[in-house]
Coordinates of C-alpha atoms in Angstrom, one line a residue:
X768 CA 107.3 101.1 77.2
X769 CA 106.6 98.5 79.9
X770 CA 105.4 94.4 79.1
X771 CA 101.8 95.6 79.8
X772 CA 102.1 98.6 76.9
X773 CA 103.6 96.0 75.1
X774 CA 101.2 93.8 75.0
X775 CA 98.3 96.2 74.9
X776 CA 99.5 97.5 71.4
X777 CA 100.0 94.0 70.0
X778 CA 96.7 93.2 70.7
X779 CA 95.5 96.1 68.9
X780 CA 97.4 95.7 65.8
X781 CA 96.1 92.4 66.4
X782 CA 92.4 93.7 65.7
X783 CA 93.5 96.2 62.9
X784 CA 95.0 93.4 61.0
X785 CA 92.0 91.2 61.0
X786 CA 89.6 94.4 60.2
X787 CA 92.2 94.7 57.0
X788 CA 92.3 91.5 56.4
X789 CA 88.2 91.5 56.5
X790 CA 88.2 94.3 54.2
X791 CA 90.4 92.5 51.5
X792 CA 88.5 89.5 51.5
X793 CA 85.1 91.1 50.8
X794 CA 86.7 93.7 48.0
X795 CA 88.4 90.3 46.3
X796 CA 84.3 88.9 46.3
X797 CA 83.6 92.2 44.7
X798 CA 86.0 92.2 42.1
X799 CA 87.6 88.9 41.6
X800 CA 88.2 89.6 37.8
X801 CA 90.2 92.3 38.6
X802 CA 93.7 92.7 39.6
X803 CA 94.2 93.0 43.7
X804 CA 95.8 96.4 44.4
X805 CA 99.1 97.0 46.5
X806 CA 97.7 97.3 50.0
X807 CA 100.2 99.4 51.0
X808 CA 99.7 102.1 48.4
X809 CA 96.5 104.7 49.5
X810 CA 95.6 107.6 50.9
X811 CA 95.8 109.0 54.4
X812 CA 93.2 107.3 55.2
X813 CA 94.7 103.5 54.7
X814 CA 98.0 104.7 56.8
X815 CA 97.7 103.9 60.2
X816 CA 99.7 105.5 62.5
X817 CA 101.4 103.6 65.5
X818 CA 104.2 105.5 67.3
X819 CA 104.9 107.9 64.9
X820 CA 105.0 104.3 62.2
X821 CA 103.1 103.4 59.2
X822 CA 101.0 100.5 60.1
X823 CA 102.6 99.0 56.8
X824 CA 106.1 99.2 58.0
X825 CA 104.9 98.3 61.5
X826 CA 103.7 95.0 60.0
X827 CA 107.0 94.2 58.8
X828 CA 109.2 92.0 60.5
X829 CA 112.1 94.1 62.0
X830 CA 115.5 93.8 61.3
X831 CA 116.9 94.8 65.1
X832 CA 115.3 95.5 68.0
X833 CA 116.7 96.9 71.1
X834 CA 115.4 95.2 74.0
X835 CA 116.3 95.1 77.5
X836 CA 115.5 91.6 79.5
X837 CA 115.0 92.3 83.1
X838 CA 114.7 89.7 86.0
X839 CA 110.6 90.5 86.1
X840 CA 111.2 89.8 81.3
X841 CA 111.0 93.1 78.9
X842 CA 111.1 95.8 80.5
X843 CA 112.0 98.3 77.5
X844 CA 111.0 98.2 73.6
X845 CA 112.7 100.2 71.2
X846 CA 112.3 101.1 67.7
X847 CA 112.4 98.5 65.2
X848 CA 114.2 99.2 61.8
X849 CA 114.5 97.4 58.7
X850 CA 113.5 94.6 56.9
X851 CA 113.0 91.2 56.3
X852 CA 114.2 89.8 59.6
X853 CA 113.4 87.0 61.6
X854 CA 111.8 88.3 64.9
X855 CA 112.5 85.1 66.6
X856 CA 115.8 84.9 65.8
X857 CA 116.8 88.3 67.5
X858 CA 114.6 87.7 70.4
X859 CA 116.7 84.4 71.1
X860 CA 119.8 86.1 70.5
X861 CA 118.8 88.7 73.3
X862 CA 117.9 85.5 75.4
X863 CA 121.5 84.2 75.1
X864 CA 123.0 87.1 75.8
X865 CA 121.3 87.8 79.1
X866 CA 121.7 84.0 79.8
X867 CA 125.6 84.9 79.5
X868 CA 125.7 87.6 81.8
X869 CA 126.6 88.2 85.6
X870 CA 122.6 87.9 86.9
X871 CA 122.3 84.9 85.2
X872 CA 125.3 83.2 86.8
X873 CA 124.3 84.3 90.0
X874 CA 121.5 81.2 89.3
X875 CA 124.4 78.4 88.9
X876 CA 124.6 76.4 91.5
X877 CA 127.7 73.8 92.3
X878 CA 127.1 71.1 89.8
X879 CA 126.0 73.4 87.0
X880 CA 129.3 75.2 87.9
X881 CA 131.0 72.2 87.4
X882 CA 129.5 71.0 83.9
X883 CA 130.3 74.9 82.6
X884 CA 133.8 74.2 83.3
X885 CA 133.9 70.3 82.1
X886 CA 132.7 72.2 78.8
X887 CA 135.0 74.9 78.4
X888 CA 138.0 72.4 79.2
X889 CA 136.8 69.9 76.5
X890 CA 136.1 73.0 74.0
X891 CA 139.9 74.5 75.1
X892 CA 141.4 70.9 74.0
X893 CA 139.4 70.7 70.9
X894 CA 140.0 74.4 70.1
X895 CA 136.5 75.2 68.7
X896 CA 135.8 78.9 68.2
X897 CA 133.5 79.1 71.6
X898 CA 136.2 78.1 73.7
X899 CA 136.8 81.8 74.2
X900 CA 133.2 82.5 75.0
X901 CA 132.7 79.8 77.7
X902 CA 136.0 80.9 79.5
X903 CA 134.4 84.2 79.8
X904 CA 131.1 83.1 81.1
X905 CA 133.2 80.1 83.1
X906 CA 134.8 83.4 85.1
X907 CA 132.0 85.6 85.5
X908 CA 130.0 82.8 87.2
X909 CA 132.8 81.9 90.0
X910 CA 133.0 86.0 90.3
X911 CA 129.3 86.2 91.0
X912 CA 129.4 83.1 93.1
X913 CA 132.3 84.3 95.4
X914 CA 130.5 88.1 95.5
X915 CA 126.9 86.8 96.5
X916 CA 126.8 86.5 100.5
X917 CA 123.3 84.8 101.1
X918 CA 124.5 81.3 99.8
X919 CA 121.7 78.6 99.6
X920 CA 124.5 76.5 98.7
X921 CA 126.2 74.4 101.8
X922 CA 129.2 71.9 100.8
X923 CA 129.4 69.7 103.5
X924 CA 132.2 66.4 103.7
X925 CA 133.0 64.2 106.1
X926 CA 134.8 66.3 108.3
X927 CA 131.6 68.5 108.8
X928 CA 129.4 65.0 110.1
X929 CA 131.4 62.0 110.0
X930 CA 127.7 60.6 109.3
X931 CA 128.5 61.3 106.0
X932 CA 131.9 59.7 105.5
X933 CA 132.2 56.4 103.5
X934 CA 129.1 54.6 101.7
X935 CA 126.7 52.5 103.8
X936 CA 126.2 49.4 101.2
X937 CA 126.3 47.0 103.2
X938 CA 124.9 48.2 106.8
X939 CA 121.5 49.3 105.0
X940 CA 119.1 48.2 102.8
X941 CA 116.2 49.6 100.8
X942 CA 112.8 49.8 102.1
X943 CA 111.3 47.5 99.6
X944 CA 107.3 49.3 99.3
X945 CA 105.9 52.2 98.1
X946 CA 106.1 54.7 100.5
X947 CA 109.6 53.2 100.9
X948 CA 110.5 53.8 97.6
X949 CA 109.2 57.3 97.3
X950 CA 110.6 58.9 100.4
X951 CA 114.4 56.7 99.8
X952 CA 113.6 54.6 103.4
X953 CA 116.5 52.1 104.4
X954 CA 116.3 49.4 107.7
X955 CA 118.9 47.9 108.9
X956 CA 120.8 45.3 107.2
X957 CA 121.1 42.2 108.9
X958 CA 123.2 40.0 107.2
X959 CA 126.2 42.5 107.8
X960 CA 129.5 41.8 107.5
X961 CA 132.3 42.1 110.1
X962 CA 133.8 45.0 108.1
X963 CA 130.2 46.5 107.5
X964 CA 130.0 46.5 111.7
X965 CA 132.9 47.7 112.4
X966 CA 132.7 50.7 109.4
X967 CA 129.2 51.9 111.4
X968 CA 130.8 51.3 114.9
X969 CA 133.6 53.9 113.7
X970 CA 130.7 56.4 112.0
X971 CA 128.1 56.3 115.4
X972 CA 130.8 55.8 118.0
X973 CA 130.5 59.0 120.9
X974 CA 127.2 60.4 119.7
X975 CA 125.4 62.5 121.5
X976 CA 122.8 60.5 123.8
X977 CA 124.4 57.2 123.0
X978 CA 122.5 54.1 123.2
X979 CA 120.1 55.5 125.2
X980 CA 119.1 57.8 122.8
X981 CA 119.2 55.1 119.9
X982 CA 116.6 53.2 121.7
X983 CA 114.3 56.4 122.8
X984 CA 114.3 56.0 118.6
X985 CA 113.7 53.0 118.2
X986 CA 110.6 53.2 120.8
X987 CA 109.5 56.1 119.1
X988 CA 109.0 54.5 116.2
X989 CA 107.0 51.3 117.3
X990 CA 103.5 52.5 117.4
X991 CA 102.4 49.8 119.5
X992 CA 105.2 50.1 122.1
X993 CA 104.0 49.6 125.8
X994 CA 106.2 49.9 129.3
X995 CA 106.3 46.2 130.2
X996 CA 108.6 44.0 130.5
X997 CA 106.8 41.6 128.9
X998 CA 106.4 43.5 126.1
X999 CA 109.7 44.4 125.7
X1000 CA 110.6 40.4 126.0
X1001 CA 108.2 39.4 123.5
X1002 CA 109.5 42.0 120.9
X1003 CA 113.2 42.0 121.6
X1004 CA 114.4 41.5 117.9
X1005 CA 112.2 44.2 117.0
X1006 CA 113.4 46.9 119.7
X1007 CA 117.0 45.6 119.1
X1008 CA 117.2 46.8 115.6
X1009 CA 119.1 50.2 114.7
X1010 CA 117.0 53.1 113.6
X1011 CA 118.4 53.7 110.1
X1012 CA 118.2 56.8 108.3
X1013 CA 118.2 57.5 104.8
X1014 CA 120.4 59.6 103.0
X1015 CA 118.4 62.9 102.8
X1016 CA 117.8 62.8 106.7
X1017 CA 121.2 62.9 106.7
X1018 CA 122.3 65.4 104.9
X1019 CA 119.4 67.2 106.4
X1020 CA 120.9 66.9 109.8
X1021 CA 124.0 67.6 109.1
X1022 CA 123.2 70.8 107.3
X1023 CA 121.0 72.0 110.3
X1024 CA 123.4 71.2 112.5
X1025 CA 126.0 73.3 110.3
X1026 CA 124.1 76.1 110.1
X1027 CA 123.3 76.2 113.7
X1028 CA 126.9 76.1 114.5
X1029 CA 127.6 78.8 112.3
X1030 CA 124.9 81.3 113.7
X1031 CA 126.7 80.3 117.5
X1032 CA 130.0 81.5 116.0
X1033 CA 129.3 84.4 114.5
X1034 CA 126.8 85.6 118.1
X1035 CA 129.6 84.3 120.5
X1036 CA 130.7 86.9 122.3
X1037 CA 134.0 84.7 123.2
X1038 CA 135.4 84.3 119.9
X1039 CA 138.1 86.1 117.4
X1040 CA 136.2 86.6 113.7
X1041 CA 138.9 86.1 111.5
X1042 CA 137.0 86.6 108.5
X1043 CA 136.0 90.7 109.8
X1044 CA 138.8 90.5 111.7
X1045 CA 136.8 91.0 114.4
X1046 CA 137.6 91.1 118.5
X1047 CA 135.9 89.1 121.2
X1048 CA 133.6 91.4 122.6
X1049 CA 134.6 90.5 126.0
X1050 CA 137.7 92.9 127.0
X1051 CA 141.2 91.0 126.3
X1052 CA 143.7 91.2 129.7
X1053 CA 145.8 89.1 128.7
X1054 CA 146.6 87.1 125.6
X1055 CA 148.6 83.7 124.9
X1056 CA 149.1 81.9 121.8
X1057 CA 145.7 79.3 122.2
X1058 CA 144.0 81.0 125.9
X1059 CA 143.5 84.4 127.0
X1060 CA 142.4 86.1 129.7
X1061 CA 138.8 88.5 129.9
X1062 CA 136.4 89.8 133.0
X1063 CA 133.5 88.5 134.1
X1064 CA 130.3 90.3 133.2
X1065 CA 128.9 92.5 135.4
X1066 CA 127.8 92.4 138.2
X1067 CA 130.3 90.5 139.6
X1068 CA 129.8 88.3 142.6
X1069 CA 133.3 88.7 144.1
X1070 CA 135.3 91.5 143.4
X1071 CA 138.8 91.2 140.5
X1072 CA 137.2 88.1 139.1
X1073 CA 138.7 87.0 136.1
X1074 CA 137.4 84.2 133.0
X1075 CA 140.1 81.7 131.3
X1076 CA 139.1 81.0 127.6
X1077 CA 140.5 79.2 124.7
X1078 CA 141.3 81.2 122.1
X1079 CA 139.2 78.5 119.5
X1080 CA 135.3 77.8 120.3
X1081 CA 135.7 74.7 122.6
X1082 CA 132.2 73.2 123.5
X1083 CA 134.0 72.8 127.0
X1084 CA 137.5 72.3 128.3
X1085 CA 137.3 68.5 127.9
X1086 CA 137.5 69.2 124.1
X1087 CA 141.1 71.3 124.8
X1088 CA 144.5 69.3 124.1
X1089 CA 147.4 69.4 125.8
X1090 CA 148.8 73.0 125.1
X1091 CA 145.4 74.9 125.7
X1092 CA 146.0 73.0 128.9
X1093 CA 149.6 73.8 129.6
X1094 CA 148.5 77.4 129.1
X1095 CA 145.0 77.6 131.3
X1096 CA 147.6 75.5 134.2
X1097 CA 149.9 78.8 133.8
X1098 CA 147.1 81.3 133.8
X1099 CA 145.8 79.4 137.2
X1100 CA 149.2 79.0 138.5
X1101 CA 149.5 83.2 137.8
X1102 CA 146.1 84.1 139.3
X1103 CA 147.0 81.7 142.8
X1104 CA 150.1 84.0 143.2
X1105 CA 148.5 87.4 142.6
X1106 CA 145.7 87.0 144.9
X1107 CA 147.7 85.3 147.3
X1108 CA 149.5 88.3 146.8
X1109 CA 146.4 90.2 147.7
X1110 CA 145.3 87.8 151.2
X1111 CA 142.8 86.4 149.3
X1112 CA 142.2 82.7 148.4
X1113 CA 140.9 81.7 144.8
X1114 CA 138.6 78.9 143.2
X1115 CA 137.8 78.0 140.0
X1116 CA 134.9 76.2 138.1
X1117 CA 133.7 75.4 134.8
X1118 CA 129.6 75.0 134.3
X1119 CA 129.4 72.8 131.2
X1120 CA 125.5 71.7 132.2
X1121 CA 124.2 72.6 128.9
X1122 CA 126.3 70.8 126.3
X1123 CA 123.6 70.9 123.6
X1124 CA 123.9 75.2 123.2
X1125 CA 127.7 74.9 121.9
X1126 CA 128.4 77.8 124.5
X1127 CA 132.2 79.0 124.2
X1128 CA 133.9 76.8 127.4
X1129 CA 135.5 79.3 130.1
X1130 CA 136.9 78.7 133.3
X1131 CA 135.7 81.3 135.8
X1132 CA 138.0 82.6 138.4
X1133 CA 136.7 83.7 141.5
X1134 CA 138.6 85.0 144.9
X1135 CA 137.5 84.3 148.7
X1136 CA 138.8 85.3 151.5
X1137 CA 141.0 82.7 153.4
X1138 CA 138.0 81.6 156.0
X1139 CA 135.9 81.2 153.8
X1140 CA 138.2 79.0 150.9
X1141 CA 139.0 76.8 153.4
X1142 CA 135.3 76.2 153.4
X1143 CA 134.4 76.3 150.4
X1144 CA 134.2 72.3 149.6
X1145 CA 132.1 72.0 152.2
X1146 CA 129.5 74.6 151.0
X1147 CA 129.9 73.1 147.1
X1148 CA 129.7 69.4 148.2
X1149 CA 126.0 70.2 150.3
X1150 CA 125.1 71.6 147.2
X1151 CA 126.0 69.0 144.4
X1152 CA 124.2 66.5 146.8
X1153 CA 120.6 68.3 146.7
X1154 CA 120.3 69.6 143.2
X1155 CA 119.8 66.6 141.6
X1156 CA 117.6 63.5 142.4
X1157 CA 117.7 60.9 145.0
X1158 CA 118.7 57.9 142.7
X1159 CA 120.8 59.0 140.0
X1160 CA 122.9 56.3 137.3
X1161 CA 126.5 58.4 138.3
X1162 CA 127.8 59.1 141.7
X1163 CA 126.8 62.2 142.6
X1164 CA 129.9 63.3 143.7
X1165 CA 133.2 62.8 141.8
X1166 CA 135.9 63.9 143.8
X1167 CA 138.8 64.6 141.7
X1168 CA 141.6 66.0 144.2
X1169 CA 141.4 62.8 146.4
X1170 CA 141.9 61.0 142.7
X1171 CA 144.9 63.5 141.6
X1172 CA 146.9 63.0 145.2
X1173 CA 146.3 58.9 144.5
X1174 CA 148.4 59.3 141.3
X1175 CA 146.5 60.7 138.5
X1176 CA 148.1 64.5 139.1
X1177 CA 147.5 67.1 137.0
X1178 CA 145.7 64.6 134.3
X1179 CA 142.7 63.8 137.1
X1180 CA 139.9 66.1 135.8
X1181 CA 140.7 65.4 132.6
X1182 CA 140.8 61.4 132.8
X1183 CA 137.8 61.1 135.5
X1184 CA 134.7 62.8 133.4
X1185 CA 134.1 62.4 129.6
X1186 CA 133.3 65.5 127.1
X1187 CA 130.4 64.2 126.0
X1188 CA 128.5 64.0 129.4
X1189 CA 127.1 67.3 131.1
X1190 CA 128.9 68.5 133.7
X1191 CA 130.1 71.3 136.6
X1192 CA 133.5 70.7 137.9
X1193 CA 134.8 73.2 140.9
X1194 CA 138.7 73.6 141.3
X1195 CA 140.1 73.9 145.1
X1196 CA 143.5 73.6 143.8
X1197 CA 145.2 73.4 140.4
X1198 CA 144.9 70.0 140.4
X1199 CA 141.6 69.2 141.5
X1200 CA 138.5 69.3 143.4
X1201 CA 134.8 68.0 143.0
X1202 CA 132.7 67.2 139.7
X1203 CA 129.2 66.4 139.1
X1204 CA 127.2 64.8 136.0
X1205 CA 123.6 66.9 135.2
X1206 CA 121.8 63.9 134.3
X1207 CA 118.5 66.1 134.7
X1208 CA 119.1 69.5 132.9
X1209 CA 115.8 70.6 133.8
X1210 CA 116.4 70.5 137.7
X1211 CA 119.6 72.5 137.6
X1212 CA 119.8 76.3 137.6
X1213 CA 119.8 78.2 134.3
X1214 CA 122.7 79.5 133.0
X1215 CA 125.7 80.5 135.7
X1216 CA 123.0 80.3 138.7
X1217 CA 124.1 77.5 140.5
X1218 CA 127.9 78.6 141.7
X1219 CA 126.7 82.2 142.0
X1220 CA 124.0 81.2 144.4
X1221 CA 126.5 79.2 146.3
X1222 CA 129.4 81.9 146.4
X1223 CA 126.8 84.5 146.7
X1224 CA 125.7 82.8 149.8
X1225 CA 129.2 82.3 151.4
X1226 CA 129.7 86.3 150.6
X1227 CA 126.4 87.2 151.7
X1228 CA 125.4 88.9 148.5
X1229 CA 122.0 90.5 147.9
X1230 CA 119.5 88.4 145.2
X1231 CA 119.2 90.4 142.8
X1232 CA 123.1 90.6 141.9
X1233 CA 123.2 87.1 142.3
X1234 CA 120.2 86.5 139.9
X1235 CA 121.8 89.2 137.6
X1236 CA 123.6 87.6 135.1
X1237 CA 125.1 90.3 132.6
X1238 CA 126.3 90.6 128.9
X1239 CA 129.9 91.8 127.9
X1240 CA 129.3 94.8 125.6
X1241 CA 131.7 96.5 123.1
X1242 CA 133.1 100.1 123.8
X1243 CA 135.6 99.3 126.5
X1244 CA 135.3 98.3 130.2
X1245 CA 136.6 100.4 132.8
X1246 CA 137.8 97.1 134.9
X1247 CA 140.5 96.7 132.3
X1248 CA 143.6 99.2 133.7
X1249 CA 142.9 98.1 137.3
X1250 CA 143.2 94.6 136.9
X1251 CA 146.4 94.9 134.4
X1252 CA 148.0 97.0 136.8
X1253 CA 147.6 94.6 139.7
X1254 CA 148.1 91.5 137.1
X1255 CA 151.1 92.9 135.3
X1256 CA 153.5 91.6 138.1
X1257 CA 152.4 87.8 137.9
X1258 CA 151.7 88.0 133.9
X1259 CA 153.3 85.1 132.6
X1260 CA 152.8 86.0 129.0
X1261 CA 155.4 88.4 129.1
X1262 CA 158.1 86.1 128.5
X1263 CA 156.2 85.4 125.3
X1264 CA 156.4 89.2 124.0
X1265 CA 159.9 89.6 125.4
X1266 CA 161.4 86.7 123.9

C-alpha cells in the first residue's frame, strides 16, 4: 500500500467513525433510561469490512506494525495485530531505527560526525548500556562517509590558502551597521600593531596581481571614483586603505579555487592519477624519478620533437626545485647529443603566458637544422619586440645567456624572471637565451601559437599545421619505437634502472 492508499483509507475510516459515532448519540437521546449496548456486538450488518478486518478490530490501537520508511516516508503498510498498543510509540521506534541506519548517516556531515563520536567516547568511559549502540552507528557513518563520492563536504587548512592560516583579530574590524552586521563585513583595522602587520604581510605576500590588483579593488569599490589626479590626491587615505574581506569570502575563495584546481588535475592530460592509478595520457619515452620525457602532439612543426615535464603538476618550471632541475638539465644535455648526433641543431622554450589556467609546465624541444639555429635568436628577438605594445613597465627583452656568461650560469633563468609573472622564455643553449613578460595576455597568441608561427616560419611550414594545435589521445602513438630507438643511445636514465 503506498502513502496516498494510506491516507485515503484513514480518511474513510475517518467518515465511518463519525457516522457511528452520529448513530450512538441519537440512539442514547432515544433511550437514555436504558443500558447502552456493546457496540461491537451485531449483526452483519454493524461489521464493516476493511482489508479483510472488522472495523472494530481495525479501530483498535495495534500492537506492531511493519512499516517500511523510505527516503520519499512510508512506502509499505502491513497488517496490524493485537492490542492495546501505543501507535505512536511504534511509529517512533521505526523512526529511530531508520535514523540509525546507513541512509541516514549518509546525511552527517563533519561536525555532526564529530559530536557522534564525542558521545560515544563519553558513554564508553561512563559504561552506560548504549555505549554499544552508538559505536555501531559511530562506524556505519564513517563507512558511508568514506563510500559516498559526490562529497559536498570540502576540509580546507592552511596549507590549501594560506588566507586562511592564523586569526585576523587585530588586522580587522567589524563593520559596525546593519548591513555590516548581517552579511559579517570587516575594514581594515587601523590602529594595528607591528605584529598584526607583519602577520598580514606574511598571509598576502606573492599574490596573484599584487598591489596592482589590491588597488583595481579598492577603486572598484569607491562608487564615486574618478581618473584624476586630483581626485586621487584629495582621497588618498581613502584609496590607501586595504580591501578587507570577511570570513565567508574567504572561505568562498578558497573553496572555488580548490575545486577548480581539482577539476585541472583530474583533465590534465600531463599528470600520473595516483588515486586510479592512472597514466598520463601523453605517451611516456622516457621516465626519471621527478621528470620524464613525452611527444609533442600532433602535427608536429619539426620532425622528432620531444616535451620535458615534471612528473608533479608545476604551474611552470619557475615553481620546480633543484632536482626537477638537475633532471630537465640532463634530459637537455641528452637531447643536444642525440640530435647533434643527427646534424641537426635544437632549441627549447617554455610558453607560461597564461598563468591563471594552472596548465601542467613543459619544456618543448624542437630541432633545426644548423643554418637556421644559428638564426634562430634573431628570428625570436624580432618577434618578442612586436607582439606586445610600444611602452611596456618590463624590458621587453630579457636576455638571459648574456646574464649566465656574466656569472649567473646555470641559475640565470631561474634568478632573472619570477614565477608569479607571465612569461615565454626560449633556450639557445642549456644555459640560456631570451625571456619576455606578457604584460597584455590579450595581444599574445592563444595557446602554443606564438613559437609555432615563428619556427613554422623559419621551416617554411604550411598554416594550417601551424594553426593546428592537437590533443594527446590514449591507445598508443606510433612515434613511440622510433624515437626510443634513436634515443636509447643518449638515454641517461638508464644508469637509474641499471644501478
Amino acid at each position: 500500500m503506498t502513502l496516498e492508499d494510506f491516507e485515503k483509507s484513514l480518511a474513510e475510516n475517518k467518515k465511518s467513525e463519525e457516522k457511528e459515532r452520529s448513530g450512538r448519540s441519537s440512539k442514547r437521546r432515544k433511550h437514555h433510561h436504558h443500558k447502552h449496548h456493546d457496540s461491537t456486538v451485531g449483526s452483519a450488518e454493524e461489521i464493516k469490512s476493511h482489508n479483510g478486518l472488522k472495523r472494530d478490530s481495525w479501530m483498535e490501537p495495534p500492537s506492531s506494525l511493519d512499516v517500511d520508511f523510505g527516503r520519499n516516508g512510508v512506502e509499505k503498510l502491513g497488517k496490524p495485530t493485537g492490542e492495546n498498543v501505543d501507535y505512536d510509540k511504534v511509529l517512533l521506534s521505526q523512526i529511530n531505527e531508520t535514523k540509525s541506519s546507513p541512509e541516514h548517516a549518509e546525511q552527517l556531515d563533519q561536525t555532526a560526525l564529530n559530536r557522534l563520536k564525542a558521545r560515544m567516547l563519553k558513554a564508553r568511559l561512563r559504561g552506560s548500556a548504549d555505549a554499544t549502540s552508538l559505536e555501531v552507528e559511530y562506524n556505519s557513518a564513517i563507512a558511508s562517509i568514506s563510500s559516498r563520492k559526490d562529497s559536498d563536504v570540502v576540509v580546507l587548512g592552511p596549507m590549501d590558502n594560506r588566507m586562511l592560516a592564523g586569526g585576523r583579530k587585530g588586522e580587522v574590524k567589524n563593520v559596525d551597521s546593519k548591513r555590516g552586521r548581517e552579511r559579517g563585513l570587516v575594514e581594515e583595522n587601523e590602529d594595528m600593531s607591528v605584529e598584526d602587520m607583519v602577520r598580514e604581510e606574511r598571509r598576502s605576500r606573492g599574490q596573484v596581481g599584487g598591489e596592482g590588483q589590491r588597488f583595481a579593488e579598492r577603486i572598484a569599490k569607491d562608487g564615486k571614483f574618478d581618473n584624476d589626479l586630483e581626485y586621487m590626491d584629495e582621497n588618498a587615505s581613502k584609496l590607501a586603505k586595504r580591501v578587507q574581506r570577511s570570513e565567508i569570502s574567504l572561505r568562498n575563495t578558497a573553496i572555488s579555487d580548490f575545486q577548480k584546481i581539482n577539476r585541472i588535475l583530474d583533465n590534465c592530460p600531463l599528470c600520473h592519477h595516483e588515486d586510479t592509478d592512472t597514466p598520463p595520457i601523453a605517451p611516456i619515452v622516457s621516465l626519471a624519478t621527478r621528470v620524464y620525457l613525452t611527444l609533442p602532439t600532433e602535427p608536429e612543426i619539426s620532425d622528432g620533437g620531444a616535451i620535458i615535464a615534471p612528473i608533479q603538476h608545476r604551474g611552470n618550471l619557475l615553481e620546480c626545485d633543484d632536482d626537477e632541475w638537475e633532471e630537465i638539465r640532463n634530459f637537455m644535455k641528452s637531447l643536444i647529443r642525440m640530435y647533434h648526433d643527427q646534424g641537426r641543431d635544437v632549441i627549447f622554450y617554455e610558453n607560461a603566458a597564461v598563468p591563471q589556467r594552472k596548465k601542467h609546465a613543459g619544456m618543448e624541444v624542437v630541432p633545426l637544422p644548423y643554418s637556421l639555429g644559428e638564426t634562430a635568436p634573431a628570428f625570436f628577438k624580432e618577434a618578442i619586440l612586436v607582439s606586445d605594445e610600444e611602452w611596456t613597465q618590463h624590458k621587453k627583452l630579457i636576455d638571459t645567456l648574456s646574464k649566465a656568461k656574466q656569472g649567473l650560469g646555470r641559475t640565470a633563468f631561474r634568478r632573472t624572471l619570477v614565477r608569479e609573472m607571465p612569461y615565454f622564455h626560449v633556450w639557445f643553449e642549456i644555459d640560456g637565451g631570451l625571456g619576455h613578460i606578457v604584460e597584455d595576455a590579450n595581444r599574445w597568441p592563444k595557446g602554443d601559437l606564438f613559437a609555432r608561427e615563428i619556427i613554422g616560419g623559419m621551416l617554411d611550414r604550411e598554416p594550417d599545421i601551424i594553426k593546428r594545435q592537437g590533443r594527446w589521445n590514449r591507445g598508443g602513438d606510433s612515434r613511440v619505437d622510433g624515437f626510443r630507438r634513436r634515443w636509447k643511445k643518449f638515454d641517461w636514465t638508464r644508469v637509474l634502472t641499471e644501478t
